[in-house]
Tab-separated table of C-alpha atoms in Angstrom:
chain	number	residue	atom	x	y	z
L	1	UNK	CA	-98.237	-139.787	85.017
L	2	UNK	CA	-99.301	-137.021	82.672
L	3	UNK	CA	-96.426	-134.424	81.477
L	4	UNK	CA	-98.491	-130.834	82.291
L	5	UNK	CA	-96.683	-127.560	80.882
L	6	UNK	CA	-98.209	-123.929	81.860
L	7	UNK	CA	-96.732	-120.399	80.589
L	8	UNK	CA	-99.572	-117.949	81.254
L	9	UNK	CA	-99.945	-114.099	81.245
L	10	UNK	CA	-102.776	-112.270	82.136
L	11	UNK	CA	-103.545	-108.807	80.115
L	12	UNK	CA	-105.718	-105.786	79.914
L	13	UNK	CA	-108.498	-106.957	77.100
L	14	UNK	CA	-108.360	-102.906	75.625
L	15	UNK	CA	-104.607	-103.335	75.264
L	16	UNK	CA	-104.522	-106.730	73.569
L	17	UNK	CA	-107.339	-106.074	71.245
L	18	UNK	CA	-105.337	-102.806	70.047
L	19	UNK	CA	-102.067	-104.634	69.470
L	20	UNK	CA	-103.516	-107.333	67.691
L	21	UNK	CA	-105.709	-105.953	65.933
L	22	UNK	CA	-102.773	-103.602	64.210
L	23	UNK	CA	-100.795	-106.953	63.612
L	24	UNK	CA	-103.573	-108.562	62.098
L	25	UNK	CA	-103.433	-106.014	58.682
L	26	UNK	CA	-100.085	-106.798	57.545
L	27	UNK	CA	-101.086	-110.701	57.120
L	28	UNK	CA	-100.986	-111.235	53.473
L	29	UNK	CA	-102.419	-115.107	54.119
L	30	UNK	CA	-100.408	-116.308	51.020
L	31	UNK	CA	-100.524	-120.196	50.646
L	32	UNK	CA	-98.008	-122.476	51.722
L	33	UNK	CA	-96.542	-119.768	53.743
L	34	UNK	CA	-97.753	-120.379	57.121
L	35	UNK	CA	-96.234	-117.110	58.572
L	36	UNK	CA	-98.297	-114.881	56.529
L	37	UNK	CA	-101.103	-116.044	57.899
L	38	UNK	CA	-100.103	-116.508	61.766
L	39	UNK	CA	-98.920	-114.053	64.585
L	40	UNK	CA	-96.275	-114.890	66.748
L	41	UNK	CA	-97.146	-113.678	70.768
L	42	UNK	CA	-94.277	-113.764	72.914
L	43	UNK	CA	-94.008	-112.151	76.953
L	44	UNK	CA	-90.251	-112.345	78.241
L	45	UNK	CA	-88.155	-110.060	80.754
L	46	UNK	CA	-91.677	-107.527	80.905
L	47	UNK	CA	-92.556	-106.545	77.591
L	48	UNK	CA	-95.117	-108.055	75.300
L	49	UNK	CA	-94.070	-109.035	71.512
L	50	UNK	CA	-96.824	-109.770	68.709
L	51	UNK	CA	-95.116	-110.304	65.359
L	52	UNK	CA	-96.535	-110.313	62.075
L	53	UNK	CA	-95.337	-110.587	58.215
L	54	UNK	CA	-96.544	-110.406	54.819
L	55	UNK	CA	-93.271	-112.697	53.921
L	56	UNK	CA	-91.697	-109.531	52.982
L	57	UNK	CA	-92.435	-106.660	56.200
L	58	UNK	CA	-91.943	-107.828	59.419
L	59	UNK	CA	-93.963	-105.714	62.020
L	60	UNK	CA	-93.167	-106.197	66.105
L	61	UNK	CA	-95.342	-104.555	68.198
L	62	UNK	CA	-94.330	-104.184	71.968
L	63	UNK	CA	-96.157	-103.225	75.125
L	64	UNK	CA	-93.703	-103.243	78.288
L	65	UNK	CA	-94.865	-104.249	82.011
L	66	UNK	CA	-95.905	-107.267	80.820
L	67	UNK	CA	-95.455	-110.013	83.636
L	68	UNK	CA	-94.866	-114.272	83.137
L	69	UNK	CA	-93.564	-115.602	79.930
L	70	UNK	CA	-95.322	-117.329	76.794
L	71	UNK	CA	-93.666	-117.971	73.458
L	72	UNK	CA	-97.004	-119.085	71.332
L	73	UNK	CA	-97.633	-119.153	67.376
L	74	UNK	CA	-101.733	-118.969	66.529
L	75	UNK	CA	-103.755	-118.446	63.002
L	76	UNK	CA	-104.141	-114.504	62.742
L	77	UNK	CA	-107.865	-115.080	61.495
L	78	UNK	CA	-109.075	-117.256	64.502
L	79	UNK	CA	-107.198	-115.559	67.420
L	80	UNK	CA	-107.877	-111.854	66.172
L	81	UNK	CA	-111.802	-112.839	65.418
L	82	UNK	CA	-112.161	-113.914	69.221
L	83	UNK	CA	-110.201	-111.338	71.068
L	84	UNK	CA	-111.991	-108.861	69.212
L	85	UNK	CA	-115.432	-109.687	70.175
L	86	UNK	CA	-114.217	-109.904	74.019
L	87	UNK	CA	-115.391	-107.796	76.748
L	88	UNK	CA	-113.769	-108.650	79.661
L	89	UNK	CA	-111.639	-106.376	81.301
L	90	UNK	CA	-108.871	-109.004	81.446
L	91	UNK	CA	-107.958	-111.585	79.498
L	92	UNK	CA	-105.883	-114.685	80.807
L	93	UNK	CA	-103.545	-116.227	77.789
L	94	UNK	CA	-102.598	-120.011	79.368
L	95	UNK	CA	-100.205	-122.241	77.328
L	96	UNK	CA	-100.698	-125.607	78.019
L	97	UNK	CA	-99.217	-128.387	76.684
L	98	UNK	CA	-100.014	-132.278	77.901
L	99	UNK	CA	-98.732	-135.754	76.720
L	100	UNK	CA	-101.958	-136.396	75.637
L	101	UNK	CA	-103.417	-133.317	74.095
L	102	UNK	CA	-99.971	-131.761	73.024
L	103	UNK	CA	-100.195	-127.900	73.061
L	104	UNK	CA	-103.482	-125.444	72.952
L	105	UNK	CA	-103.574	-122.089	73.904
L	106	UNK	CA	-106.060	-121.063	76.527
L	107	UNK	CA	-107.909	-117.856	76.910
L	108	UNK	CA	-109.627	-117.129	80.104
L	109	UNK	CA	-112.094	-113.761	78.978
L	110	UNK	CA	-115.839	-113.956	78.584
L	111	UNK	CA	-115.416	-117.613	78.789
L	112	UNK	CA	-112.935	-120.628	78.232
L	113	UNK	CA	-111.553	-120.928	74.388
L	114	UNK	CA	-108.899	-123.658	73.376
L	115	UNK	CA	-106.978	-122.116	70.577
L	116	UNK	CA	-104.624	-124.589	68.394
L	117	UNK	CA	-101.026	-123.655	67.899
L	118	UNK	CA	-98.873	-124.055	65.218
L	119	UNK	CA	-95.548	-125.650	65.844
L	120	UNK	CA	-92.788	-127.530	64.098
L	121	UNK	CA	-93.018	-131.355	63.008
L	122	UNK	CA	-91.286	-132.406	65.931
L	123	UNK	CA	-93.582	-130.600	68.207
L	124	UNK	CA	-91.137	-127.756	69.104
L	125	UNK	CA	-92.015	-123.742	68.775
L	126	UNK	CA	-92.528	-121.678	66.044
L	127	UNK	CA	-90.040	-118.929	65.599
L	128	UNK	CA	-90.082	-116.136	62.931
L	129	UNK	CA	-89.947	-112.339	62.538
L	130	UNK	CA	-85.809	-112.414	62.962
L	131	UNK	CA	-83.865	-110.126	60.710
L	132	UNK	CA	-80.425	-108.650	60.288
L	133	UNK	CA	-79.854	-105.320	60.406
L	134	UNK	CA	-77.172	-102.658	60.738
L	135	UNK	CA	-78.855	-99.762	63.468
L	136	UNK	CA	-75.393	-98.256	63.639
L	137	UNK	CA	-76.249	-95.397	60.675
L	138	UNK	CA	-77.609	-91.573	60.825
L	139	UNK	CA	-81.375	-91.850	61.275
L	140	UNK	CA	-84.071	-89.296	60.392
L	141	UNK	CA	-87.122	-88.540	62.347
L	142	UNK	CA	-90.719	-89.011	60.298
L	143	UNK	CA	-93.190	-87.425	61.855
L	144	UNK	CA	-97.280	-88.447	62.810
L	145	UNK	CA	-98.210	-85.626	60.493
L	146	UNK	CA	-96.086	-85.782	57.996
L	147	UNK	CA	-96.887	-89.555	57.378
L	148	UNK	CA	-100.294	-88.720	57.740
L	149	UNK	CA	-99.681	-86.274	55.001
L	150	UNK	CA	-98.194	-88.722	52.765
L	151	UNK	CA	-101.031	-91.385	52.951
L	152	UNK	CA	-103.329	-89.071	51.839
L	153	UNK	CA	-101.799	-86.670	49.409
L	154	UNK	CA	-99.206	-88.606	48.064
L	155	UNK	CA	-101.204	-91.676	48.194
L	156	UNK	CA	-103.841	-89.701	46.100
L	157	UNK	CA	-101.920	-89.935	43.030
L	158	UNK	CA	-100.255	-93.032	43.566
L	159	UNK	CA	-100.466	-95.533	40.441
L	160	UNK	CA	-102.993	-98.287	41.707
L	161	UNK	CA	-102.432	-100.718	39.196
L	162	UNK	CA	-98.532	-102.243	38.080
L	163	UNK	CA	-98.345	-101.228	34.448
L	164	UNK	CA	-95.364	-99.401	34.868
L	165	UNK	CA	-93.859	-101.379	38.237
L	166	UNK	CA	-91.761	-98.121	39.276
L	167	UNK	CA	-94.792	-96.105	39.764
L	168	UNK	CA	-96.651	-98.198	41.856
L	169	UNK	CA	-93.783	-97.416	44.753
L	170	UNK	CA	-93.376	-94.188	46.939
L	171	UNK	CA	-90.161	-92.130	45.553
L	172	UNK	CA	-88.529	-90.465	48.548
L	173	UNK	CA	-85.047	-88.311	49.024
L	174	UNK	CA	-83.766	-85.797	51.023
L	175	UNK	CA	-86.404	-82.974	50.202
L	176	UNK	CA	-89.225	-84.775	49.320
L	177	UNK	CA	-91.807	-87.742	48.862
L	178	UNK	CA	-93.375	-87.865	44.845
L	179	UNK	CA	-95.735	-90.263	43.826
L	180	UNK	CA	-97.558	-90.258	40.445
L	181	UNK	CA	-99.687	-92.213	38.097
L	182	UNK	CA	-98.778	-90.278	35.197
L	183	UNK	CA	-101.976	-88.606	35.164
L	184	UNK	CA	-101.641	-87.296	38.678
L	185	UNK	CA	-98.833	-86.045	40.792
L	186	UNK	CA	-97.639	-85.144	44.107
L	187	UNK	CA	-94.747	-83.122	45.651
L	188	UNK	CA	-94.253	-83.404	49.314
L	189	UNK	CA	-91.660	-81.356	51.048
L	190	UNK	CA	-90.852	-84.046	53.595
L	191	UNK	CA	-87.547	-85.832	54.444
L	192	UNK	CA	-87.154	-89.143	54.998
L	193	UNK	CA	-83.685	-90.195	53.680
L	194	UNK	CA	-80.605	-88.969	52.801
L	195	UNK	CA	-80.503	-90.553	49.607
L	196	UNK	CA	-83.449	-91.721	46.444
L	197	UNK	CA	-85.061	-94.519	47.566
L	198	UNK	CA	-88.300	-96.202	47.003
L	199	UNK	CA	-90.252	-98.215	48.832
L	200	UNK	CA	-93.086	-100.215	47.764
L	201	UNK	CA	-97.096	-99.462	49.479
L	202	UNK	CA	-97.361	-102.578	51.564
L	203	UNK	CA	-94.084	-101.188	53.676
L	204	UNK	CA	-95.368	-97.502	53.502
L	205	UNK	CA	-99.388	-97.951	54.508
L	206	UNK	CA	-98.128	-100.034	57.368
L	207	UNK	CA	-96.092	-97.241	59.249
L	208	UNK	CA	-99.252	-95.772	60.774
L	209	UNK	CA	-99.651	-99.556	62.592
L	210	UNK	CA	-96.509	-98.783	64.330
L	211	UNK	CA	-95.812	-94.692	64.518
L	212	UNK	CA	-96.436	-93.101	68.167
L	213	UNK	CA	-96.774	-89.349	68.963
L	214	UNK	CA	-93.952	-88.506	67.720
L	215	UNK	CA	-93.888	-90.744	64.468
L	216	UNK	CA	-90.911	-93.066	63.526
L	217	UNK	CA	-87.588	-93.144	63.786
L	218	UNK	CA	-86.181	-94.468	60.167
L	219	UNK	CA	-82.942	-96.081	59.541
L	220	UNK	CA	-81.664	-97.298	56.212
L	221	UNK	CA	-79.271	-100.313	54.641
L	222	UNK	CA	-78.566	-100.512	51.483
L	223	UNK	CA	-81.618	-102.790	50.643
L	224	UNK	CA	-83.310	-102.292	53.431
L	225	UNK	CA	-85.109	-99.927	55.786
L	226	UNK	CA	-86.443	-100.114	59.245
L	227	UNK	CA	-88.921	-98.244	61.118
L	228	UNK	CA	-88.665	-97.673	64.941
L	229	UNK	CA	-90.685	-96.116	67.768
L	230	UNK	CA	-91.543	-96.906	71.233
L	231	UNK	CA	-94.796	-99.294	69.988
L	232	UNK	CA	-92.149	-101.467	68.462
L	233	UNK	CA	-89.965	-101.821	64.727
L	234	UNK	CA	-91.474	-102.536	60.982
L	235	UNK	CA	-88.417	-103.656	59.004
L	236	UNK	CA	-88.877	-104.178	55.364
L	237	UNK	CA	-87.287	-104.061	51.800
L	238	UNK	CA	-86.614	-101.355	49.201
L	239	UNK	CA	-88.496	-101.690	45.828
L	240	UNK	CA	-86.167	-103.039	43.217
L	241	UNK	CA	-83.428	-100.886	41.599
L	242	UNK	CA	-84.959	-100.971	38.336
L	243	UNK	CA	-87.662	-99.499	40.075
L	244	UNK	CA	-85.600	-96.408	41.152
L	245	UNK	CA	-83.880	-96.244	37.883
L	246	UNK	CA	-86.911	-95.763	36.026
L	247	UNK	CA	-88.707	-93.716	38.346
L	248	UNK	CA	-89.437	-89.671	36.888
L	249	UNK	CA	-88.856	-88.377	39.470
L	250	UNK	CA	-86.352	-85.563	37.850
L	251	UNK	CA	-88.958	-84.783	35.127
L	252	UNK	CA	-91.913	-84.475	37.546
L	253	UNK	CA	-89.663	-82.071	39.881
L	254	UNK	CA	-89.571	-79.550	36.688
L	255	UNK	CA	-93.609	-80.129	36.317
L	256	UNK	CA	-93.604	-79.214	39.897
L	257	UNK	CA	-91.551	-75.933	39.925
L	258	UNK	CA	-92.885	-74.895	36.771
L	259	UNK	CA	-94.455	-71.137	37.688
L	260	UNK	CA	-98.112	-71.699	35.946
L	261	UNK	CA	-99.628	-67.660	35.732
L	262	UNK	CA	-102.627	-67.529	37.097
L	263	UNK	CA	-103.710	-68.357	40.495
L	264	UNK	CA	-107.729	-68.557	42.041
L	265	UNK	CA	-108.273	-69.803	45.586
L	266	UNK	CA	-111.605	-72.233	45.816
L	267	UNK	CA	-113.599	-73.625	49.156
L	268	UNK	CA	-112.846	-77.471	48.716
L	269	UNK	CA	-115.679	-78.953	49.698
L	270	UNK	CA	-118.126	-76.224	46.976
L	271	UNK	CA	-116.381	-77.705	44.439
L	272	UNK	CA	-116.109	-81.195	45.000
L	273	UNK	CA	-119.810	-81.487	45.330
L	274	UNK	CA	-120.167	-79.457	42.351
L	275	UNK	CA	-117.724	-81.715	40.177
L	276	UNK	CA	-119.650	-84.704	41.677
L	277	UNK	CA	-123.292	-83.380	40.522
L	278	UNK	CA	-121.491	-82.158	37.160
L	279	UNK	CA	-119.955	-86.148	36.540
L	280	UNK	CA	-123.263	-86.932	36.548
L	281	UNK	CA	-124.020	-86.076	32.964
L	282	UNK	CA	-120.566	-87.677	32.006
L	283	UNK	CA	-120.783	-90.212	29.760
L	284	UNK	CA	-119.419	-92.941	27.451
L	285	UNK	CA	-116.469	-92.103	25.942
L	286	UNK	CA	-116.612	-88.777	28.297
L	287	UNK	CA	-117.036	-90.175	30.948
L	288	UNK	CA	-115.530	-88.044	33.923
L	289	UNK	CA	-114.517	-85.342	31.509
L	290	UNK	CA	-115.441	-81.814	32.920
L	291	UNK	CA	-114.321	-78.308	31.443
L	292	UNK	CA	-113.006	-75.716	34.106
L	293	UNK	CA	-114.145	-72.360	32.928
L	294	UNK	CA	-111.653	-70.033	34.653
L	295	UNK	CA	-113.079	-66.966	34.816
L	296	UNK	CA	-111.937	-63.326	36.857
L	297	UNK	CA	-114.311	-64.154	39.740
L	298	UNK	CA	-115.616	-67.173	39.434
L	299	UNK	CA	-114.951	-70.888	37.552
L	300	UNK	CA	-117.802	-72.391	35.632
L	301	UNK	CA	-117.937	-76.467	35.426
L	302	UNK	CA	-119.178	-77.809	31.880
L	303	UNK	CA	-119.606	-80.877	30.388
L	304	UNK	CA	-117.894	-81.574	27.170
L	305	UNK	CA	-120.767	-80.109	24.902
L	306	UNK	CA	-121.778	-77.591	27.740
L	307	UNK	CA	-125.014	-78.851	28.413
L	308	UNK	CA	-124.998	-79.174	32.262
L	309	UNK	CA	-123.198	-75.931	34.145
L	310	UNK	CA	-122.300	-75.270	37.647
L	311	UNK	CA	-120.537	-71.960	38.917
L	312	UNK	CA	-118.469	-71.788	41.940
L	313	UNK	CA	-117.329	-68.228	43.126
L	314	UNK	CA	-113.536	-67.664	44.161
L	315	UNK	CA	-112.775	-66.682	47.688
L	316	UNK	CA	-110.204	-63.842	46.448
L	317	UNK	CA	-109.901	-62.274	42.648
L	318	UNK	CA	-107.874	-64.371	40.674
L	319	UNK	CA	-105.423	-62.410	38.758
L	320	UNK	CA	-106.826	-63.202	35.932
L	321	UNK	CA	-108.592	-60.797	33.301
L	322	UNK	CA	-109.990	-63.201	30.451
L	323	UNK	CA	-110.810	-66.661	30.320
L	324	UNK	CA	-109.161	-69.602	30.196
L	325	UNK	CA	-110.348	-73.652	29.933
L	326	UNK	CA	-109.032	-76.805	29.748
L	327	UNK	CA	-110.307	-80.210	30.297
L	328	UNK	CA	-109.476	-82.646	33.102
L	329	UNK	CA	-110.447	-85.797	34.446
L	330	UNK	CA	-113.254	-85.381	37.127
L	331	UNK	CA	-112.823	-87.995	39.292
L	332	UNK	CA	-109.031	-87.769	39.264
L	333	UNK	CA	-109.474	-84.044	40.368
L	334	UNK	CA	-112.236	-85.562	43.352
L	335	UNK	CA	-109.609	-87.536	44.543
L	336	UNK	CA	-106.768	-85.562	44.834
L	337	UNK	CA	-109.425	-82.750	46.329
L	338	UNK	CA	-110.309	-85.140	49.093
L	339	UNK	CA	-107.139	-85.423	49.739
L	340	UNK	CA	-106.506	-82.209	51.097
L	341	UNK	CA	-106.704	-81.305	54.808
L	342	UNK	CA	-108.028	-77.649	54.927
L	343	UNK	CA	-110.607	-76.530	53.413
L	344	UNK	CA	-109.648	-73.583	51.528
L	345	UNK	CA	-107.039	-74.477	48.757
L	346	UNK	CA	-105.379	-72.564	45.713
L	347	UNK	CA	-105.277	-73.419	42.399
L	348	UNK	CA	-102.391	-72.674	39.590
L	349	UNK	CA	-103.741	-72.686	35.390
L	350	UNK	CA	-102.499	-70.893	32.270
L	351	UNK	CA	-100.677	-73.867	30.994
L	352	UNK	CA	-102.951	-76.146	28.435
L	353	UNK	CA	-101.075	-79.614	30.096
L	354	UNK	CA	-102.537	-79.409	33.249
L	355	UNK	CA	-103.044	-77.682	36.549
L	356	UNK	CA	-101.521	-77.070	40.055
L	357	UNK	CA	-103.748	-77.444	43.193
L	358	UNK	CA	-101.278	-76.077	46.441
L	359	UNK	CA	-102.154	-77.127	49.730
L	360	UNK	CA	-99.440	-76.427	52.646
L	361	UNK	CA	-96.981	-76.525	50.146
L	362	UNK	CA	-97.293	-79.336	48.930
L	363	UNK	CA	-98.209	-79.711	45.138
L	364	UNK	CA	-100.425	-81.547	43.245
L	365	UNK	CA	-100.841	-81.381	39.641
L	366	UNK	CA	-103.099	-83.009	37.154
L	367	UNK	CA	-102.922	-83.115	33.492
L	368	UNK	CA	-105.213	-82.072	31.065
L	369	UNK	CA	-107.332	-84.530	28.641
L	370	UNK	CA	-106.591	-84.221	24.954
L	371	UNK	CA	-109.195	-84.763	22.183
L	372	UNK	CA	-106.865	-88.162	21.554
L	373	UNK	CA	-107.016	-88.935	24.916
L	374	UNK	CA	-110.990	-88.647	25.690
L	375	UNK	CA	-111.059	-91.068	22.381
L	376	UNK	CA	-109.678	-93.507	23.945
L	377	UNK	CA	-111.241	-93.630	27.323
């Protein structure tokens, strides 16, 4: 006679589709590493478990009053795909496993599905996601704005590329998150450990996957970091130390308390669609390359040879009585504009390397474009 196992749970489809829809994005897929390309479901003592990794992060996300018990491994692509086009109310999740057949996962929703699962050789269950980690240590509280805040501001003027490794991380201490591309620069006045640290983007752009009203609770060993809140735990690693060793982050504090002498407050959105219109007669080995005319009441947008002009009028007097120009990067300065959540922002100039745009106190700076520099665009 035929062996017949069942572990089945039955869900709210709205609930599911959020969870794993969130686990899905840290899957990294890499090949020959099964786990970064599978999530791990799991419903024991009430609570719901869906674990994911990028062979580095490990992200659990938890939903309690969860009745019945399952302990299944499935491919991310194939299992996210379906439950996201259900529309079912409820969705049945029915482990079966048969003598004949071995073991499928079935989902009762819109229909009947038979999803393979991924065990070991020997038939028995997957099992991955565990970690070690010391919780006894002071914690910090990050908040939903303030890493809100830091994937867009900081994130801004993040290096994209690895050139230089250590800038391609998130530098973060006891006063404040900096991130920079050399070019760019941000200075957020945000907490987050008690000590330097950096952590590398994959770990950071994930927290919002996990965070809850309040945000995260963050704990830290010495090379490693985890993230808590009531939707479940991201635990991950610290970028290298050479990575913190070689991060500017002392140099780039000076750039950012440096007191630059004149000040003009701009509407954000005027002048990003004026620098976009203006980028439009950018070209070659200008390309991008705008002059800001600051003027008493107003600052004038040029290209290089001043043949296209745009004027945008301050919303208060700047303090200052002549002119002054300098050169910058147009699309850098779009980005970092965007960046900014209000709408009405102030800018610092008088210094020929670069400016200062202020937004809630946190600053961003941008450096000016030498003649060397535009030569070698």
């Amino acid at each position: 006679m035929e062996t017949l196992v069942k572990e089945k749970v039955t869900l709210k489809t709205s609930e599911l589709q959020e969870l794993v829809s969130k686990a899905s994005k840290i899957c990294s897929y890499i090949e020959g590493f099964v786990t970064t390309s599978s999530l791990q479901i799991i419903v024991a003592d009430g609570k719901l478990t869906i674990t994911s990794t990028d062979n580095v992060n490990i992200l659990k996300l938890q939903k309690s009053g969860i009745e019945g018990n399952l302990h299944v491994v499935v491919n991310t692509k194939l299992f996210s795909t379906l439950v996201s086009k259900l529309t079912t109310p409820i969705t049945e999740l029915e482990l079966v496993t048969t003598e004949s057949q071995g073991t499928k996962l079935v989902i009762r929703a819109n229909g009947n599905y038979d999803i393979p699962t991924i065990v070991e050789e020997d038939g028995s269950k997957v099992t991955f996601g565990e970690f070690d980690f010391n919780r006894n240590v002071v914690t910090n509280l990050l908040s939903k704005d303030a890493i809100s805040s830091i994937l867009t501001m900081n994130k801004s003027c993040k290096a994209e590329m690895k050139e230089v490794p250590s800038l391609y991380n998130y530098y973060m201490d006891s006063e404040r998150v900096i991130t920079t591309d050399l070019l760019k620069a941000c200075n957020n006045p945000i907490k987050v450990f008690d000590r330097p640290v950096c952590l590398p983007p994959a770990l950071v752009e994930s927290l919002p996957l996990l965070a809850d009203d309040n945000g995260v609770v963050v704990y830290e060993n010495d090379n490693t970091v985890l993230f808590t809140s009531k939707n479940g735990e991201l635990f991950g690693r610290k970028a290298v130390q050479e990575d913190l060793d070689n991060y500017p982050a002392s140099d780039l504090v000076d750039v950012f308390n440096s007191s630059l002498q004149y000040t003009c407050t701009l509407n954000k959105t005027l002048l990003m669609n004026a620098l976009d219109r203006i980028c439009l007669f950018t070209q070659g080995f200008d390309a991008n390359l705008v002059n800001l005319n600051f003027l008493p009441n107003q600052l004038k947008l040029t290209t290089k040879d001043c043949d296209s002009t745009e004027s945008i009028s301050y919303l208060q007097p700047s303090n200052l009585e002549g002119t002054f120009t300098i050169a910058l990067d147009g699309a850098s300065l779009s980005k970092q504009l965007a960046s900014c959540p209000k709408e009405d922002l102030k800018i610092n100039f008088g210094n020929d390397s670069g400016i200062q745009i202020v937004c809630d106190n946190i600053v961003q700076t941008l450096g000016a474009l030498d003649d060397e520099e535009v030569e070698g665009v």
